[in-house]
mmCIF file of N, CA and C in Angstrom:
data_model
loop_
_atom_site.group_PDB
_atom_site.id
_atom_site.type_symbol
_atom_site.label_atom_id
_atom_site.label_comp_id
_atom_site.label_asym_id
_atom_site.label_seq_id
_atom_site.Cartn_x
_atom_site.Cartn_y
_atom_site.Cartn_z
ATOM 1 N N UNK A 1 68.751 90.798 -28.276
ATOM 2 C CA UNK A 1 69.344 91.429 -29.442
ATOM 3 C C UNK A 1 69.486 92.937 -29.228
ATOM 4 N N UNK A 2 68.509 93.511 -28.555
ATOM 5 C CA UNK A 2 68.784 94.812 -28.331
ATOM 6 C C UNK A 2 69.824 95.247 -27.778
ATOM 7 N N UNK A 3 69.608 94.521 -26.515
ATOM 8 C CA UNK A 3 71.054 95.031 -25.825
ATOM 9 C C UNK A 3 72.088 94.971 -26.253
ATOM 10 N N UNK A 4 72.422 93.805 -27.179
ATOM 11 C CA UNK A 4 74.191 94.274 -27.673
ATOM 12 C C UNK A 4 73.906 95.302 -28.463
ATOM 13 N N UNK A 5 73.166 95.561 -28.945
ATOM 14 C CA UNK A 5 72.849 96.832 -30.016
ATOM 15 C C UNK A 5 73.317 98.179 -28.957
ATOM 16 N N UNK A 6 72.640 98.041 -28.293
ATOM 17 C CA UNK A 6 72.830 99.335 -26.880
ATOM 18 C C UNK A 6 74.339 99.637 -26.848
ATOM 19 N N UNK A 7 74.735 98.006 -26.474
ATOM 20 C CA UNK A 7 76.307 97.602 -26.097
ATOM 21 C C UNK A 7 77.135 98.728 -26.800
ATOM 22 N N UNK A 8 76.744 98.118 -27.876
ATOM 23 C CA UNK A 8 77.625 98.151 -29.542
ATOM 24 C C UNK A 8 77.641 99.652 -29.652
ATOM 25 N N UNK A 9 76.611 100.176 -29.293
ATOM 26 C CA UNK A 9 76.385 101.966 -29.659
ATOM 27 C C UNK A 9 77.505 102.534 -28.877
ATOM 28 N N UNK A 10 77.193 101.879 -27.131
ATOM 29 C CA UNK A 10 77.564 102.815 -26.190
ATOM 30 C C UNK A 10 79.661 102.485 -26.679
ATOM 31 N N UNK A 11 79.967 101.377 -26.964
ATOM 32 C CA UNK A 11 81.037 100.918 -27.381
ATOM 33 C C UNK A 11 81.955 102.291 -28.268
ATOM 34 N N UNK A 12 80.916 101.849 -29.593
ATOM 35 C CA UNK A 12 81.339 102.941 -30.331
ATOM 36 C C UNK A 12 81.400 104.574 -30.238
ATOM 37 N N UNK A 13 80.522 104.898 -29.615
ATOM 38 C CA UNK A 13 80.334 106.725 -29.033
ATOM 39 C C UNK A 13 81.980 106.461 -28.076
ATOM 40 N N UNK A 14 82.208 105.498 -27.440
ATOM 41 C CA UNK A 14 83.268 105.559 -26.303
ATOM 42 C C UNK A 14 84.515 106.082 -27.149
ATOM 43 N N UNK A 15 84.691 105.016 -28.636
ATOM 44 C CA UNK A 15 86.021 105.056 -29.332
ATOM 45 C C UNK A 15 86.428 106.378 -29.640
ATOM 46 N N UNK A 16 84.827 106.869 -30.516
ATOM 47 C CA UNK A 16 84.647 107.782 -30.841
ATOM 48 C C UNK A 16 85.239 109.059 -30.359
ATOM 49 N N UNK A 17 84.812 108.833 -29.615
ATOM 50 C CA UNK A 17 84.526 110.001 -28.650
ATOM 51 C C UNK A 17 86.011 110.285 -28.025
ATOM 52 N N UNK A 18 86.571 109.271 -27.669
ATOM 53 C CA UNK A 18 88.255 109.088 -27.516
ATOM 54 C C UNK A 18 89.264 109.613 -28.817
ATOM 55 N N UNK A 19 88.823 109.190 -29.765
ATOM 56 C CA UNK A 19 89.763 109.682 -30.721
ATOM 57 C C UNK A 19 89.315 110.590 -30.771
ATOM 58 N N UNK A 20 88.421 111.226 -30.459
ATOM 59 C CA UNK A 20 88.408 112.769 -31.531
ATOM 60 C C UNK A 20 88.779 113.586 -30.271
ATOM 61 N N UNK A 21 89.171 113.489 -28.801
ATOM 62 C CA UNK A 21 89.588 113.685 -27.260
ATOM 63 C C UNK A 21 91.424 113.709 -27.562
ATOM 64 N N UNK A 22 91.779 112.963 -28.330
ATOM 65 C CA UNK A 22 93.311 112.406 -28.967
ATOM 66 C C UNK A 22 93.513 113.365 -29.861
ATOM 67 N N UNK A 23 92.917 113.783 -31.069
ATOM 68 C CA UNK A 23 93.104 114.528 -31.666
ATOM 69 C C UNK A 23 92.989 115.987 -31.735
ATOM 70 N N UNK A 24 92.361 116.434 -30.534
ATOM 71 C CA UNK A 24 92.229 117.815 -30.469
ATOM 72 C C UNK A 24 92.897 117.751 -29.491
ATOM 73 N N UNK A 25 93.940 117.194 -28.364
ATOM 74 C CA UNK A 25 94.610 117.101 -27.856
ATOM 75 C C UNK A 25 95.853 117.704 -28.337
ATOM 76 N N UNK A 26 96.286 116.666 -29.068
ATOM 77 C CA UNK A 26 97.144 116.805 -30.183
ATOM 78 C C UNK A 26 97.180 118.013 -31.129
ATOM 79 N N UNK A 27 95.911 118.412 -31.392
ATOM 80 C CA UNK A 27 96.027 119.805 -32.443
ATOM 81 C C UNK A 27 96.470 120.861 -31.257
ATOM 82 N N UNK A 28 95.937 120.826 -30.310
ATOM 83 C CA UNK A 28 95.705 122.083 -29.700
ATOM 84 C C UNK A 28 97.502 121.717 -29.266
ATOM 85 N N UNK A 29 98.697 120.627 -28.608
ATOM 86 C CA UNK A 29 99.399 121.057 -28.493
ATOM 87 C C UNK A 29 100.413 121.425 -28.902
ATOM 88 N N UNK A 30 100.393 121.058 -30.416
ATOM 89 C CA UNK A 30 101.440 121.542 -31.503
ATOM 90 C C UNK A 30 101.003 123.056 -32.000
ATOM 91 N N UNK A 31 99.376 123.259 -32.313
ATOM 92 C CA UNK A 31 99.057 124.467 -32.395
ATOM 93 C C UNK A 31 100.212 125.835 -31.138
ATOM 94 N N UNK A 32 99.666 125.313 -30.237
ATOM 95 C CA UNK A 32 100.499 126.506 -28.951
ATOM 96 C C UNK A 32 101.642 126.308 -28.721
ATOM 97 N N UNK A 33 102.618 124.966 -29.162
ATOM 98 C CA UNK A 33 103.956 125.061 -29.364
ATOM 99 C C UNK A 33 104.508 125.930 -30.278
ATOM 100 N N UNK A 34 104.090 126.040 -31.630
ATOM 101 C CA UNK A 34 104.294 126.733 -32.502
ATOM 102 C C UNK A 34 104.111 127.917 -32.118
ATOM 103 N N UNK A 35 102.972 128.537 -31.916
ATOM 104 C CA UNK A 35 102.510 129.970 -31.523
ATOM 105 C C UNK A 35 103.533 130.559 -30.243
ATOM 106 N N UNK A 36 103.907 129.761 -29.315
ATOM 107 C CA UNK A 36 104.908 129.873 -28.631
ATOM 108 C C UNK A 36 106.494 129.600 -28.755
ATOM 109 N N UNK A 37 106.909 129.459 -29.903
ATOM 110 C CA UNK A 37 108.070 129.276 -30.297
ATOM 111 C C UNK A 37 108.095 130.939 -31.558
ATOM 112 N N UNK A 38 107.067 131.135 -31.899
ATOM 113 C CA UNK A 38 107.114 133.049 -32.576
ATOM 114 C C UNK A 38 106.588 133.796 -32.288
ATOM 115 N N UNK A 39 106.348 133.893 -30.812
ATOM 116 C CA UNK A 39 105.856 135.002 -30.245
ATOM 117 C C UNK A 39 106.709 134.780 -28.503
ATOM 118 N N UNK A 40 106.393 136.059 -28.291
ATOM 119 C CA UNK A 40 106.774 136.080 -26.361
ATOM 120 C C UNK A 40 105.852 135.533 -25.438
ATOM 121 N N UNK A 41 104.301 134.987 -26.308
ATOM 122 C CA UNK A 41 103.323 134.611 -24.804
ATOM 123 C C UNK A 41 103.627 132.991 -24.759
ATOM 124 N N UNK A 42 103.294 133.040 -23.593
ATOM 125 C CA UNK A 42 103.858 131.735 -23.291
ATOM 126 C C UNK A 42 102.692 130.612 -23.911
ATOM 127 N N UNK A 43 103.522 129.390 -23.753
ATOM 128 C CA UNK A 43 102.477 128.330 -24.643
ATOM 129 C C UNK A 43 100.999 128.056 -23.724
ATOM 130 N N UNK A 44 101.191 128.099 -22.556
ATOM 131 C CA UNK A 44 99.763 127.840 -21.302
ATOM 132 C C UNK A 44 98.659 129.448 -21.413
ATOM 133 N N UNK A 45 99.523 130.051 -22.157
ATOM 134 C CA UNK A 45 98.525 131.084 -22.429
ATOM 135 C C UNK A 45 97.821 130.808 -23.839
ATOM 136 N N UNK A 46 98.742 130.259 -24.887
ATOM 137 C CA UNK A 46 97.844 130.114 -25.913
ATOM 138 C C UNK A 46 97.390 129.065 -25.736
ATOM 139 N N UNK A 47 97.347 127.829 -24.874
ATOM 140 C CA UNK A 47 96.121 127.142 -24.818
ATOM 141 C C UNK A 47 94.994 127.665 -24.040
ATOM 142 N N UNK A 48 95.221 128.616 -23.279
ATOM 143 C CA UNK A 48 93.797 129.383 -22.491
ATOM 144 C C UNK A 48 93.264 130.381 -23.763
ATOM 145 N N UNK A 49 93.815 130.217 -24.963
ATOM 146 C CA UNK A 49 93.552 131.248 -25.698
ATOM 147 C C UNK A 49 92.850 130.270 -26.818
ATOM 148 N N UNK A 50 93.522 129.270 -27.644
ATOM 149 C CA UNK A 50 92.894 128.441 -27.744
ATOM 150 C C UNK A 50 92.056 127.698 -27.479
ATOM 151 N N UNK A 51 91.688 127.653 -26.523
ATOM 152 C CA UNK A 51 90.736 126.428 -25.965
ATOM 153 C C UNK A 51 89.456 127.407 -25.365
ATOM 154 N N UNK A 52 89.751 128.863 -25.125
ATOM 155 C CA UNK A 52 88.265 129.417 -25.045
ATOM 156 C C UNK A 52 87.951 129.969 -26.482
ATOM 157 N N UNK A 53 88.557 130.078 -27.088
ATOM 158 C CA UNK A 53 87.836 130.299 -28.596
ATOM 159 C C UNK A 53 87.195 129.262 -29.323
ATOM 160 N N UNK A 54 87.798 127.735 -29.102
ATOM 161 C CA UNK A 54 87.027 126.344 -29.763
ATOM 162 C C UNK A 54 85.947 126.452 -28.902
ATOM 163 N N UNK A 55 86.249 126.783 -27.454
ATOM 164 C CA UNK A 55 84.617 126.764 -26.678
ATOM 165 C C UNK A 55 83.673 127.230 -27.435
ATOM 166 N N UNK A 56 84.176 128.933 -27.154
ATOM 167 C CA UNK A 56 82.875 129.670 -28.166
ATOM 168 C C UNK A 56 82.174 129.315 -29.429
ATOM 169 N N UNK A 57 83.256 128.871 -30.726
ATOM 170 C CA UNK A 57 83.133 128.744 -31.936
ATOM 171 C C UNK A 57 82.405 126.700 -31.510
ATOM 172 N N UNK A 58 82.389 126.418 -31.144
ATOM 173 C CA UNK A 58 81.919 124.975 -31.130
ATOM 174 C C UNK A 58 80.055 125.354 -30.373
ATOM 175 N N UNK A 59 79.629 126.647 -29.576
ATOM 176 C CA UNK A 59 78.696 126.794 -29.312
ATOM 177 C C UNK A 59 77.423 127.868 -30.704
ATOM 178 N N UNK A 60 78.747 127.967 -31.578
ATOM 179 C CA UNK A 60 77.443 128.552 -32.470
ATOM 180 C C UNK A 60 76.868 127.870 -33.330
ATOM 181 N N UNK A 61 75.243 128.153 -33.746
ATOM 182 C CA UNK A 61 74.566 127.283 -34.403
ATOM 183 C C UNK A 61 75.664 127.061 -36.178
ATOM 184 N N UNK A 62 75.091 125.968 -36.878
ATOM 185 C CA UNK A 62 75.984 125.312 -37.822
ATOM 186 C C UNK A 62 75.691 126.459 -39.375
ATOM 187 N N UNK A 63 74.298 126.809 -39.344
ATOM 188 C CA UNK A 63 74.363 127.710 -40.275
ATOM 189 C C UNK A 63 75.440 128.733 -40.395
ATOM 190 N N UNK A 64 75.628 129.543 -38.871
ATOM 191 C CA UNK A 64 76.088 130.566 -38.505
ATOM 192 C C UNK A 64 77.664 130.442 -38.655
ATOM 193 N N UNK A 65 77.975 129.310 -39.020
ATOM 194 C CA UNK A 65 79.203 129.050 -38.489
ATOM 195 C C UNK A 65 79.899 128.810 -39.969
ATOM 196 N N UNK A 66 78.849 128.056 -40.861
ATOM 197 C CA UNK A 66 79.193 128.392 -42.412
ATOM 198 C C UNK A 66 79.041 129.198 -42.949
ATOM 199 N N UNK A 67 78.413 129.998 -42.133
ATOM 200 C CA UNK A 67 78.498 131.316 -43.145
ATOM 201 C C UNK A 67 79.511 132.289 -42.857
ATOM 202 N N UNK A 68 80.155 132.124 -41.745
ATOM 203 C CA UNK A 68 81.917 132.859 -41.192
ATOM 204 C C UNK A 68 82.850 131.788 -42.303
ATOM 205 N N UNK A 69 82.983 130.774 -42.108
ATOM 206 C CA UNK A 69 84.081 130.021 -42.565
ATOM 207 C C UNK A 69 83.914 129.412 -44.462
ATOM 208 N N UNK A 70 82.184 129.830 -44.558
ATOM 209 C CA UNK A 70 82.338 130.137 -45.973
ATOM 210 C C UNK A 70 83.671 130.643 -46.764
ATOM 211 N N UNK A 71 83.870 132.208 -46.249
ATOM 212 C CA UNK A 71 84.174 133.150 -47.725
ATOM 213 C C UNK A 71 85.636 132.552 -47.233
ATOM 214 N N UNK A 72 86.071 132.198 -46.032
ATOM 215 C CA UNK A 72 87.084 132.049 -45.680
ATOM 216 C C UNK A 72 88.102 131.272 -46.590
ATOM 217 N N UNK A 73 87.354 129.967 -46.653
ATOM 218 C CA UNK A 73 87.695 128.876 -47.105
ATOM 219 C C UNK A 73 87.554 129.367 -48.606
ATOM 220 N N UNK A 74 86.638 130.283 -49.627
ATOM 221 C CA UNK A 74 87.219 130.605 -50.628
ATOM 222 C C UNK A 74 88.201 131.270 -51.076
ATOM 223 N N UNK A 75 88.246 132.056 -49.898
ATOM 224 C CA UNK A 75 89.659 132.901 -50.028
ATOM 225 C C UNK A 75 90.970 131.981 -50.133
ATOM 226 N N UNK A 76 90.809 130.821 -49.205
ATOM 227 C CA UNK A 76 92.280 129.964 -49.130
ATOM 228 C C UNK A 76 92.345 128.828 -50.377
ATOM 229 N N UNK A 77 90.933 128.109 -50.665
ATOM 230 C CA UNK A 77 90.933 127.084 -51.654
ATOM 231 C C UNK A 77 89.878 127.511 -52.744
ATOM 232 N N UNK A 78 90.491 128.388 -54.064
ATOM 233 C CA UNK A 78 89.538 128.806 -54.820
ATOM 234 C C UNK A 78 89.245 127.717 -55.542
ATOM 235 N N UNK A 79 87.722 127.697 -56.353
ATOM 236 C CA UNK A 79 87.259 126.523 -56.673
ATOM 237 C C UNK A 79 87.937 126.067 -57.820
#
């Protein structure tokens, strides 16, 4: 019984882990199409521009990270 349990985990982390690989795929290449369709830098620069800033911002602790995107998010969706 355990082991399909194991199975079943390692299964699901796989899907997981794939779609959310699909979807930031996807964000990041409509994100730098856009950014490269109103500006002069090219789109392979805003994914080197993109993709080291999700680095950074994905390495700070979670407090730290609500408390930047706190006031943010009140500024855009007041309550």
């Amino acid at each position: 019984m355990e082991i399909k349990l194991v199975r079943g985990m390692i299964v699901f982390g796989l899907a997981v882990g794939l779609a959310c690989l699909t979807t930031s795929i996807g964000l990041l290449a409509n994100a730098t199409n856009f950014f490269a369709s109103i500006s002069m830098i090219s789109q392979r620069t805003w994914i080197y521009i993109f993709a080291i800033t999700s680095f950074i911002v994905s390495l700070l602790p979670l407090g730290q990270l609500t408390s930047i995107i706190g006031p943010v998010l009140l500024l855009l969706v007041p309550p």
